[in-house]
Amino acid sequence: MAITDALCRSFLDLWWHFDPAAATQAGAPGYEGRLGAFDPDSMRAHLAAFRSIAGAVEELEVDDTADEIDRTALLDRLRVLLFRFEREHPWERNPALWLEHAAAAFEGLLGGLGNDSGAEAALERLRALPGFLGSLRETLRKPPLFLVETALAQLPALSAVLDEAGEHFEPAWSAAGGEAAAAMTEAKAALDQLESALRRLAADPDPYGAAIGEDEVDLLLHHEHASIHNAAEVWRAALRLAAEVENEVTALAAVIDAGRSWREVYDWQREESPVWSELSANVLEDLEGATRFAESQGLSTRAPPLDVVPLSAATQVLEPLARYRPAGAFSRPALQLGDPDRPAIPWLVVRLGVPGMHLHRSQRELLPALVRRHIAAPSTPLGWSIYAADLLAELGYRSDPEARLVQRVLFFRDVQLAIVDLGLHTKQFTAEEAVAHLLGRLPCDRRSALADVRRLACRPISACAAILGWQELRRLRDDVKAARGEEFSLEQFHRELFGYGGLPVPLIRWGMGLDA
């Protein structure tokens, strides 16, 4: 066991106690029947425990470079958590985080594996939900209006998740007589009470209230993603990248039809969404096609089979297009689809399936070191998903101009989301201005743009992280290639890369012997 792993185990046990939904999603046993406790007393206790672990990690003496890299990654994760809890107070400011946790706690039990134990855990969580929602009402301290509105949008979706749980577990719950029905009635009443409380709440009307602030953005960039750049530098780089990609998209559209704008050409390619059975069959074909192509180019594609399932209503409040769901205690890995443009689906499949996030996550789960298996900066898996699509495009996958246009429009969306992410949290955009920015630059409707802005408000710097990770991965590949010359092997490079799991790319550079 790596020297840092004992402290990482202590951290994971504490984190999963703090967030039992994350434990269920990670496949960790022993937390299935609980919901998180985010009231002030519980938060103080958790903060003290996190500080204690951070102090132990900071004092840890290591000699090996690999251990020092792991120690740095774990310490940075703890510093980010402590910073967010102590400075941002997210559980006091953002009711949407509570409801996202509740929805994830139930959805994590609905994957179809282990129904008996899942039914028991779901009933325990159902009984706990009224107290959890009551704690939410008591903990909130004048949250920003936009985040209150986001929570109000989540409530009917959470109610739908409870209905799905009731239907899914009805055979097992019926053995409990009327206990499950009574618990469901109390849970639905608690949702109604919360809705009334949120509508009466004296929310903070500040249009920039959802922002964490530029200093906080800089801290996340440095400690969560190991970036040497600050918010202003990343902002300017994102604006330059957006202009470059739009020029590229314009040129591609002109090859297809020189008489129309790129948005007109893109809209022309759209189709009405097929029925789900047809859509899921097409996605499975796209998965198989991407995997075959990757294998033909000598790329590793070893990963478990991937289910294709609809994106839940609760998820679509924050994530409108698609999402990768890793395997959990009660679920197989899945590609979850909302209502994306049909031409974009093959590229979403590449990003979220193989050789994208599913492959990256599957390789991570094979690693022996706990830090590399469980500690991931969002910039690395998100950046890898974009990198994987770029790589396949460079190698000739779906090389016709129409498909290439769709791939670059999807990337243009990534860049615009990064701009909105930074603008929102450095108070250059209000939430409504962020929505308007997306509507003015992307082929999307208001529902999708609003969901994107809600997600970015709840997950600061996540879209920015995706672009950072993509840039760092490309730079790392080019630098390793330059250093190794004729001995460079793309397949070997990716194998080495996977050996670092989800650690920030600058730490991977360190491990590969390059300057950070």
Coordinates of C-alpha atoms in Angstrom, one line a residue:
M1 CA 0.0 0.0 0.0
A2 CA 1.3 3.5 -0.9
I3 CA 2.3 5.5 2.1
T4 CA -0.5 8.1 1.5
D5 CA -3.2 5.5 1.1
A6 CA -3.9 5.0 4.9
L7 CA -4.7 8.7 5.2
C8 CA -6.7 8.5 1.9
R9 CA -8.8 5.7 3.4
S10 CA -9.5 7.9 6.5
F11 CA -10.5 10.7 4.2
L12 CA -12.8 8.5 2.1
D13 CA -14.5 7.1 5.1
L14 CA -15.1 10.6 6.4
W15 CA -16.3 11.9 3.0
W16 CA -18.7 9.0 2.5
H17 CA -20.1 9.6 6.0
F18 CA -20.5 13.2 5.0
D19 CA -22.0 12.3 1.6
P20 CA -23.7 8.9 1.7
A21 CA -25.1 9.4 -1.8
A22 CA -21.5 9.6 -3.1
A23 CA -20.7 6.4 -1.3
T24 CA -23.6 4.6 -3.0
Q25 CA -22.4 6.0 -6.4
A26 CA -18.9 4.9 -5.7
G27 CA -19.9 1.4 -4.7
A28 CA -18.8 1.7 -1.1
P29 CA -20.9 -0.5 1.2
G30 CA -22.2 0.5 4.6
Y31 CA -23.8 3.9 3.8
E32 CA -26.9 2.8 1.8
G33 CA -29.7 3.8 4.2
R34 CA -28.4 7.3 5.1
L35 CA -28.8 10.8 3.9
G36 CA -26.1 13.5 4.5
A37 CA -26.2 15.9 7.4
F38 CA -25.4 19.4 6.4
D39 CA -26.8 21.4 9.4
P40 CA -24.4 23.8 11.2
D41 CA -23.5 21.4 14.0
S42 CA -22.8 18.5 11.6
M43 CA -20.7 20.8 9.4
R44 CA -18.6 21.9 12.3
A45 CA -17.9 18.3 13.3
H46 CA -17.0 17.4 9.7
L47 CA -14.8 20.5 9.3
A48 CA -12.9 19.5 12.5
A49 CA -12.3 16.0 11.1
F50 CA -11.3 17.2 7.7
R51 CA -8.8 19.7 9.3
S52 CA -7.3 16.9 11.3
I53 CA -6.7 14.7 8.2
A54 CA -5.3 17.7 6.3
G55 CA -2.9 18.3 9.1
A56 CA -1.7 14.7 9.1
V57 CA -1.3 14.7 5.3
E58 CA 0.7 18.0 5.5
E59 CA 3.1 16.5 8.1
L60 CA 3.5 13.3 6.2
E61 CA 7.2 12.7 5.2
V62 CA 7.7 10.9 1.9
D63 CA 10.8 10.3 -0.2
D64 CA 9.4 8.7 -3.3
T65 CA 8.2 11.0 -6.1
A66 CA 5.1 9.0 -6.7
D67 CA 4.1 9.2 -3.0
E68 CA 4.8 13.0 -3.0
I69 CA 2.5 13.4 -6.0
D70 CA -0.2 11.4 -4.3
R71 CA 0.3 13.4 -1.0
T72 CA 0.0 16.7 -3.0
A73 CA -3.2 15.6 -4.7
L74 CA -4.8 14.5 -1.4
L75 CA -3.8 17.6 0.4
D76 CA -5.1 19.8 -2.4
R77 CA -8.4 18.0 -2.3
L78 CA -8.7 18.6 1.4
R79 CA -7.7 22.3 1.1
V80 CA -10.4 22.9 -1.5
L81 CA -13.0 21.2 0.7
L82 CA -12.0 23.2 3.7
F83 CA -12.0 26.4 1.7
R84 CA -15.4 25.8 0.3
F85 CA -17.0 24.9 3.6
E86 CA -15.3 27.7 5.5
R87 CA -15.5 30.5 3.0
E88 CA -18.4 29.7 0.6
H89 CA -20.8 28.1 3.0
P90 CA -22.5 26.2 0.1
W91 CA -25.0 24.4 2.3
E92 CA -26.2 27.6 3.8
R93 CA -26.4 29.5 0.5
N94 CA -27.5 26.9 -2.0
P95 CA -30.7 24.7 -1.4
A96 CA -30.1 23.1 -4.8
L97 CA -27.1 21.2 -3.4
W98 CA -29.4 19.6 -0.8
L99 CA -31.9 18.5 -3.4
E100 CA -29.3 17.3 -5.8
H101 CA -27.9 15.1 -2.9
A102 CA -31.4 13.8 -2.2
A103 CA -32.1 12.9 -5.8
A104 CA -28.7 11.2 -6.2
A105 CA -29.3 9.2 -3.0
F106 CA -32.4 7.6 -4.4
E107 CA -31.3 7.4 -8.0
G108 CA -28.1 5.6 -6.9
L109 CA -30.4 2.7 -5.6
L110 CA -32.4 2.4 -8.9
G111 CA -29.8 0.7 -11.1
G112 CA -31.4 -2.7 -11.0
L113 CA -28.6 -4.5 -9.0
G114 CA -29.3 -5.9 -5.5
N115 CA -33.0 -5.0 -5.4
D116 CA -33.6 -6.5 -1.9
S117 CA -30.9 -4.5 -0.1
G118 CA -31.6 -1.5 -2.3
A119 CA -35.3 -1.6 -1.3
E120 CA -34.4 -1.6 2.4
A121 CA -31.9 1.3 1.9
A122 CA -34.4 3.3 -0.2
L123 CA -37.1 2.9 2.6
E124 CA -34.6 4.1 5.2
R125 CA -33.7 7.1 3.1
L126 CA -37.4 7.7 2.5
R127 CA -38.0 7.8 6.2
A128 CA -35.1 10.2 6.7
L129 CA -36.1 12.6 3.9
P130 CA -38.6 14.7 6.0
G131 CA -36.0 15.4 8.6
F132 CA -33.4 16.1 5.9
L133 CA -35.7 18.7 4.2
G134 CA -36.6 20.2 7.6
S135 CA -32.8 20.6 8.3
L136 CA -32.5 22.3 4.9
R137 CA -35.2 24.9 5.8
E138 CA -33.5 25.6 9.1
T139 CA -30.0 25.9 7.7
L140 CA -30.5 28.3 4.8
R141 CA -29.2 31.8 5.3
K142 CA -30.6 34.2 2.7
P143 CA -29.5 32.2 -0.3
P144 CA -29.2 33.9 -3.7
L145 CA -32.5 34.2 -5.6
F146 CA -31.1 32.3 -8.7
L147 CA -30.2 29.3 -6.5
V148 CA -33.6 29.3 -4.8
E149 CA -35.2 29.3 -8.3
T150 CA -33.0 26.4 -9.2
A151 CA -34.1 24.5 -6.1
L152 CA -37.8 25.2 -6.9
A153 CA -37.2 23.7 -10.4
Q154 CA -35.7 20.6 -8.7
L155 CA -38.6 19.9 -6.4
P156 CA -41.0 18.3 -9.0
A157 CA -38.1 16.3 -10.4
L158 CA -37.2 15.0 -6.9
S159 CA -40.9 14.1 -6.5
A160 CA -40.7 12.1 -9.7
V161 CA -37.6 10.3 -8.4
L162 CA -39.6 9.2 -5.3
D163 CA -42.4 8.0 -7.6
E164 CA -39.9 6.0 -9.6
A165 CA -38.5 4.5 -6.4
G166 CA -42.0 3.6 -5.2
E167 CA -42.8 1.8 -8.4
H168 CA -39.3 0.1 -8.6
F169 CA -39.4 -1.2 -5.0
E170 CA -43.1 -1.8 -4.7
P171 CA -42.8 -5.6 -4.6
A172 CA -40.3 -5.5 -1.7
W173 CA -42.0 -2.6 0.0
S174 CA -45.4 -4.3 0.0
A175 CA -44.1 -6.8 2.5
A176 CA -43.7 -3.9 5.0
G177 CA -47.5 -3.3 4.9
G178 CA -48.5 0.3 5.1
E179 CA -45.1 1.5 6.4
A180 CA -43.7 2.4 2.9
A181 CA -46.9 4.2 1.9
A182 CA -46.9 6.2 5.1
A183 CA -43.3 7.1 4.6
M184 CA -44.0 8.2 1.0
T185 CA -46.9 10.4 2.2
E186 CA -44.7 12.1 4.8
A187 CA -41.9 12.6 2.2
K188 CA -44.3 14.2 -0.3
A189 CA -45.7 16.4 2.4
A190 CA -42.2 17.5 3.3
L191 CA -41.6 18.4 -0.3
D192 CA -44.7 20.6 -0.3
Q193 CA -43.6 22.3 2.9
L194 CA -40.2 23.0 1.4
E195 CA -41.7 24.5 -1.7
S196 CA -43.9 26.8 0.4
A197 CA -40.9 27.8 2.5
L198 CA -38.7 28.5 -0.5
R199 CA -41.4 30.7 -2.1
R200 CA -41.7 32.7 1.2
L201 CA -38.0 32.9 1.7
A202 CA -36.4 36.4 1.7
A203 CA -33.7 35.4 -0.8
D204 CA -30.8 37.7 -1.6
P205 CA -31.8 39.7 -4.7
D206 CA -28.2 40.5 -5.7
P207 CA -28.0 39.5 -9.4
Y208 CA -24.4 38.4 -8.8
G209 CA -25.3 36.4 -5.7
A210 CA -24.5 33.0 -7.2
A211 CA -20.8 34.0 -7.8
I212 CA -18.1 32.7 -5.6
G213 CA -15.7 35.6 -6.5
E214 CA -12.4 36.0 -8.3
D215 CA -10.2 35.2 -5.4
E216 CA -12.1 32.0 -4.8
V217 CA -11.8 31.1 -8.5
D218 CA -8.1 31.6 -8.3
L219 CA -7.9 29.3 -5.3
L220 CA -9.8 26.5 -7.1
L221 CA -7.6 26.8 -10.2
H222 CA -4.5 26.5 -8.1
H223 CA -5.4 23.8 -5.6
E224 CA -8.1 21.7 -7.4
H225 CA -6.6 21.8 -10.8
A226 CA -2.9 22.6 -10.1
S227 CA -3.0 25.4 -12.6
I228 CA -0.4 28.2 -12.5
H229 CA -2.9 30.6 -14.2
N230 CA -5.3 32.9 -12.5
A231 CA -8.9 33.7 -13.5
A232 CA -8.0 36.8 -15.6
E233 CA -5.5 34.8 -17.7
V234 CA -7.8 31.9 -18.2
W235 CA -10.6 34.3 -19.2
R236 CA -8.5 35.9 -21.9
A237 CA -7.4 32.5 -23.2
A238 CA -11.0 31.3 -23.4
L239 CA -12.0 34.3 -25.4
R240 CA -9.2 33.8 -27.8
L241 CA -10.0 30.1 -28.1
A242 CA -13.7 30.9 -28.8
A243 CA -12.8 33.2 -31.7
E244 CA -10.4 30.6 -33.1
V245 CA -13.0 27.8 -32.9
E246 CA -15.8 29.9 -34.4
N247 CA -13.5 30.8 -37.4
E248 CA -12.9 27.1 -37.8
V249 CA -16.6 26.3 -37.6
T250 CA -17.4 29.0 -40.1
A251 CA -14.8 27.6 -42.6
L252 CA -16.2 24.1 -42.2
A253 CA -19.8 25.3 -42.8
A254 CA -18.6 27.1 -46.0
V255 CA -17.4 23.8 -47.4
I256 CA -20.8 22.3 -46.9
D257 CA -22.8 25.3 -48.1
A258 CA -21.0 28.6 -48.7
G259 CA -24.3 30.5 -48.9
R260 CA -25.4 30.0 -45.3
S261 CA -24.0 30.8 -41.8
W262 CA -22.6 28.0 -39.7
R263 CA -25.7 28.0 -37.5
E264 CA -28.0 27.6 -40.5
V265 CA -25.9 24.7 -41.8
Y266 CA -25.9 23.1 -38.3
D267 CA -29.7 23.6 -37.9
W268 CA -30.2 22.0 -41.3
Q269 CA -28.5 18.8 -40.1
R270 CA -30.8 18.5 -37.1
E271 CA -33.5 15.9 -37.0
E272 CA -36.5 15.3 -34.8
S273 CA -35.6 13.1 -31.9
P274 CA -36.5 9.5 -32.6
V275 CA -38.4 7.3 -30.2
W276 CA -36.3 6.0 -27.3
S277 CA -36.1 2.4 -28.6
E278 CA -34.7 3.7 -31.9
L279 CA -32.4 6.2 -30.2
S280 CA -30.9 3.7 -27.8
A281 CA -30.3 1.2 -30.6
N282 CA -28.5 3.9 -32.6
V283 CA -26.4 4.8 -29.6
L284 CA -25.3 1.2 -29.1
E285 CA -24.3 1.1 -32.8
D286 CA -22.3 4.4 -32.3
L287 CA -20.6 2.9 -29.2
E288 CA -19.6 -0.2 -31.2
G289 CA -18.4 1.9 -34.1
A290 CA -16.2 4.2 -32.0
T291 CA -14.7 1.2 -30.1
R292 CA -13.9 -0.6 -33.4
F293 CA -12.2 2.5 -34.8
A294 CA -10.2 3.1 -31.7
E295 CA -9.0 -0.5 -31.7
S296 CA -8.0 -0.2 -35.4
Q297 CA -5.7 2.7 -34.4
G298 CA -4.0 0.7 -31.7
L299 CA -5.8 2.4 -28.8
S300 CA -6.7 0.4 -25.7
T301 CA -10.5 0.1 -25.3
R302 CA -10.7 -2.4 -22.4
A303 CA -13.8 -1.4 -20.4
P304 CA -16.9 -3.1 -19.1
P305 CA -20.1 -3.0 -21.2
L306 CA -22.0 0.3 -21.0
D307 CA -25.8 0.6 -20.6
V308 CA -27.8 3.3 -22.5
V309 CA -30.6 4.8 -20.3
P310 CA -32.7 8.0 -20.3
L311 CA -31.4 11.0 -18.4
S312 CA -33.6 11.4 -15.3
A313 CA -35.8 14.5 -14.8
A314 CA -33.8 15.4 -11.7
T315 CA -30.5 15.3 -13.7
Q316 CA -31.9 17.3 -16.6
V317 CA -32.5 20.3 -14.3
L318 CA -28.8 20.8 -14.3
E319 CA -27.5 18.6 -17.1
P320 CA -29.6 18.9 -20.3
L321 CA -27.8 16.8 -22.9
A322 CA -26.1 13.7 -21.6
R323 CA -24.1 12.3 -18.7
Y324 CA -21.8 9.4 -17.9
R325 CA -22.8 7.4 -14.8
P326 CA -20.1 5.2 -13.4
A327 CA -20.8 1.9 -11.9
G328 CA -22.1 2.1 -8.3
A329 CA -23.3 -0.2 -5.5
F330 CA -26.6 -0.8 -7.3
S331 CA -26.0 0.2 -10.9
R332 CA -24.0 -0.7 -13.9
P333 CA -22.1 2.0 -15.8
A334 CA -24.3 3.9 -18.2
L335 CA -24.5 6.6 -20.8
Q336 CA -27.5 8.7 -19.8
L337 CA -29.1 10.7 -22.7
G338 CA -31.5 13.7 -22.4
D339 CA -32.5 15.4 -25.6
P340 CA -29.3 16.2 -27.5
D341 CA -29.3 17.1 -31.2
R342 CA -29.2 13.8 -33.1
P343 CA -26.1 14.7 -35.1
A344 CA -24.2 15.3 -31.9
I345 CA -24.9 11.9 -30.4
P346 CA -22.0 10.0 -32.1
W347 CA -19.5 12.5 -30.6
L348 CA -21.2 12.5 -27.2
V349 CA -20.8 8.7 -27.3
V350 CA -17.1 9.1 -28.0
R351 CA -16.7 11.5 -25.1
L352 CA -18.8 9.7 -22.5
G353 CA -18.2 6.1 -23.7
V354 CA -15.1 4.6 -25.3
P355 CA -12.4 5.9 -25.6
G356 CA -13.8 8.8 -23.5
M357 CA -14.9 9.0 -19.8
H358 CA -16.0 5.4 -19.5
L359 CA -12.6 4.1 -20.6
H360 CA -10.8 6.6 -18.4
R361 CA -12.9 5.7 -15.3
S362 CA -12.6 2.0 -16.0
Q363 CA -8.8 2.2 -16.2
R364 CA -8.8 4.3 -13.0
E365 CA -10.7 1.7 -11.1
L366 CA -8.0 -0.9 -11.8
L367 CA -5.3 1.1 -10.0
P368 CA -4.0 -0.2 -6.7
A369 CA -3.3 3.2 -5.1
L370 CA -6.4 4.6 -3.4
V371 CA -5.4 8.2 -4.1
R372 CA -5.2 7.6 -7.8
R373 CA -8.4 5.5 -7.8
H374 CA -10.6 7.9 -5.9
I375 CA -9.1 11.4 -5.9
A376 CA -9.9 13.1 -9.2
A377 CA -9.8 16.7 -10.3
P378 CA -12.7 17.3 -12.6
S379 CA -10.3 18.8 -15.2
T380 CA -8.7 15.4 -15.9
P381 CA -11.7 13.2 -16.7
L382 CA -13.6 16.1 -18.3
G383 CA -10.6 17.2 -20.2
W384 CA -9.9 13.6 -21.3
S385 CA -13.5 13.3 -22.7
I386 CA -12.8 16.3 -25.0
Y387 CA -9.3 15.1 -25.8
A388 CA -10.6 11.6 -26.8
A389 CA -13.0 13.1 -29.3
D390 CA -10.3 15.3 -30.7
L391 CA -8.0 12.4 -31.0
L392 CA -10.4 10.3 -32.9
A393 CA -11.2 13.2 -35.2
E394 CA -7.5 13.7 -35.9
L395 CA -7.2 10.0 -36.7
G396 CA -10.0 10.2 -39.3
Y397 CA -13.1 9.1 -37.4
R398 CA -16.2 10.4 -39.1
S399 CA -14.1 12.7 -41.3
D400 CA -16.9 14.0 -43.6
P401 CA -17.4 17.8 -43.3
E402 CA -20.9 17.4 -41.8
A403 CA -19.7 15.2 -39.0
R404 CA -16.6 17.3 -38.5
L405 CA -18.8 20.4 -38.2
V406 CA -20.9 18.8 -35.5
Q407 CA -17.8 17.8 -33.5
R408 CA -16.4 21.3 -33.6
V409 CA -19.7 22.9 -32.7
L410 CA -19.8 20.7 -29.7
F411 CA -16.3 21.9 -28.7
F412 CA -17.4 25.5 -29.4
R413 CA -20.2 24.9 -26.8
D414 CA -17.5 23.7 -24.3
V415 CA -15.5 26.9 -24.8
Q416 CA -18.6 29.1 -24.4
L417 CA -19.6 27.3 -21.2
A418 CA -16.1 27.9 -19.9
I419 CA -16.5 31.6 -20.6
V420 CA -19.9 31.7 -18.9
D421 CA -18.5 29.7 -15.9
L422 CA -15.7 32.2 -15.4
G423 CA -17.9 35.2 -16.1
L424 CA -20.6 34.0 -13.7
H425 CA -18.2 33.4 -10.8
T426 CA -16.1 36.5 -11.3
K427 CA -19.2 38.7 -11.4
Q428 CA -18.9 39.6 -15.1
F429 CA -22.2 38.0 -15.9
T430 CA -25.5 37.8 -13.9
A431 CA -27.3 34.5 -14.3
E432 CA -29.7 36.0 -16.8
E433 CA -26.8 37.5 -18.8
A434 CA -25.1 34.1 -18.8
V435 CA -28.2 32.5 -20.3
A436 CA -28.5 35.3 -22.9
H437 CA -24.8 34.8 -23.8
L438 CA -25.3 31.1 -24.5
L439 CA -28.5 31.7 -26.5
G440 CA -26.8 34.4 -28.6
R441 CA -23.8 32.1 -29.5
L442 CA -25.0 28.5 -29.5
P443 CA -27.7 26.5 -31.3
C444 CA -29.7 25.8 -28.1
D445 CA -33.0 26.7 -26.6
R446 CA -33.6 28.6 -23.3
R447 CA -34.4 25.4 -21.3
S448 CA -31.0 23.9 -22.2
A449 CA -29.1 27.2 -21.6
L450 CA -30.8 27.7 -18.3
A451 CA -29.9 24.2 -17.2
D452 CA -26.2 24.8 -18.1
V453 CA -26.1 28.0 -16.1
R454 CA -27.8 26.4 -13.1
R455 CA -25.1 23.6 -13.2
L456 CA -22.3 26.1 -13.4
A457 CA -23.7 28.1 -10.5
C458 CA -23.8 24.9 -8.4
R459 CA -20.4 23.6 -9.6
P460 CA -18.0 26.5 -9.9
I461 CA -15.2 26.2 -12.5
S462 CA -16.4 22.8 -13.8
A463 CA -16.8 23.9 -17.4
C464 CA -13.5 25.9 -17.1
A465 CA -11.9 22.8 -15.8
A466 CA -12.9 20.8 -18.9
I467 CA -11.0 23.2 -21.2
L468 CA -8.0 23.4 -18.9
G469 CA -7.8 19.6 -18.8
W470 CA -8.1 19.4 -22.5
Q471 CA -5.3 22.0 -23.1
E472 CA -3.0 20.4 -20.5
L473 CA -3.5 16.9 -21.9
R474 CA -2.6 18.0 -25.5
R475 CA 0.4 20.0 -24.2
L476 CA 1.5 17.0 -22.2
R477 CA 1.3 14.7 -25.2
D478 CA 3.2 17.1 -27.4
D479 CA 5.9 17.6 -24.8
V480 CA 6.4 13.9 -24.2
K481 CA 6.5 13.3 -27.9
A482 CA 9.2 16.0 -28.3
A483 CA 11.2 14.5 -25.5
R484 CA 11.1 10.9 -26.7
G485 CA 11.4 11.5 -30.4
E486 CA 11.2 8.3 -32.5
E487 CA 10.7 6.3 -29.3
F488 CA 7.3 8.0 -28.7
S489 CA 4.3 5.6 -28.7
L490 CA 0.8 7.1 -28.4
E491 CA -0.5 3.8 -27.0
Q492 CA 2.3 3.8 -24.4
F493 CA 1.7 7.4 -23.5
H494 CA -2.0 6.7 -22.8
R495 CA -1.1 3.7 -20.7
E496 CA 1.2 5.9 -18.6
L497 CA -1.4 8.6 -18.4
F498 CA -4.0 6.1 -17.1
G499 CA -1.6 5.1 -14.4
Y500 CA -2.2 8.5 -12.7
G501 CA -5.9 8.1 -12.6
G502 CA -7.8 11.4 -12.2
L503 CA -4.9 13.4 -10.7
P504 CA -4.5 17.0 -12.2
V505 CA -2.5 16.9 -15.4
P506 CA 0.3 19.2 -14.0
L507 CA 0.9 16.5 -11.3
I508 CA 1.0 13.9 -14.1
R509 CA 3.7 16.1 -15.9
W510 CA 5.7 16.0 -12.7
G511 CA 5.4 12.2 -12.5
M512 CA 6.5 11.9 -16.2
G513 CA 9.6 13.9 -15.5
L514 CA 8.5 17.2 -17.2
D515 CA 8.4 20.6 -15.7
A516 CA 5.0 21.5 -14.2

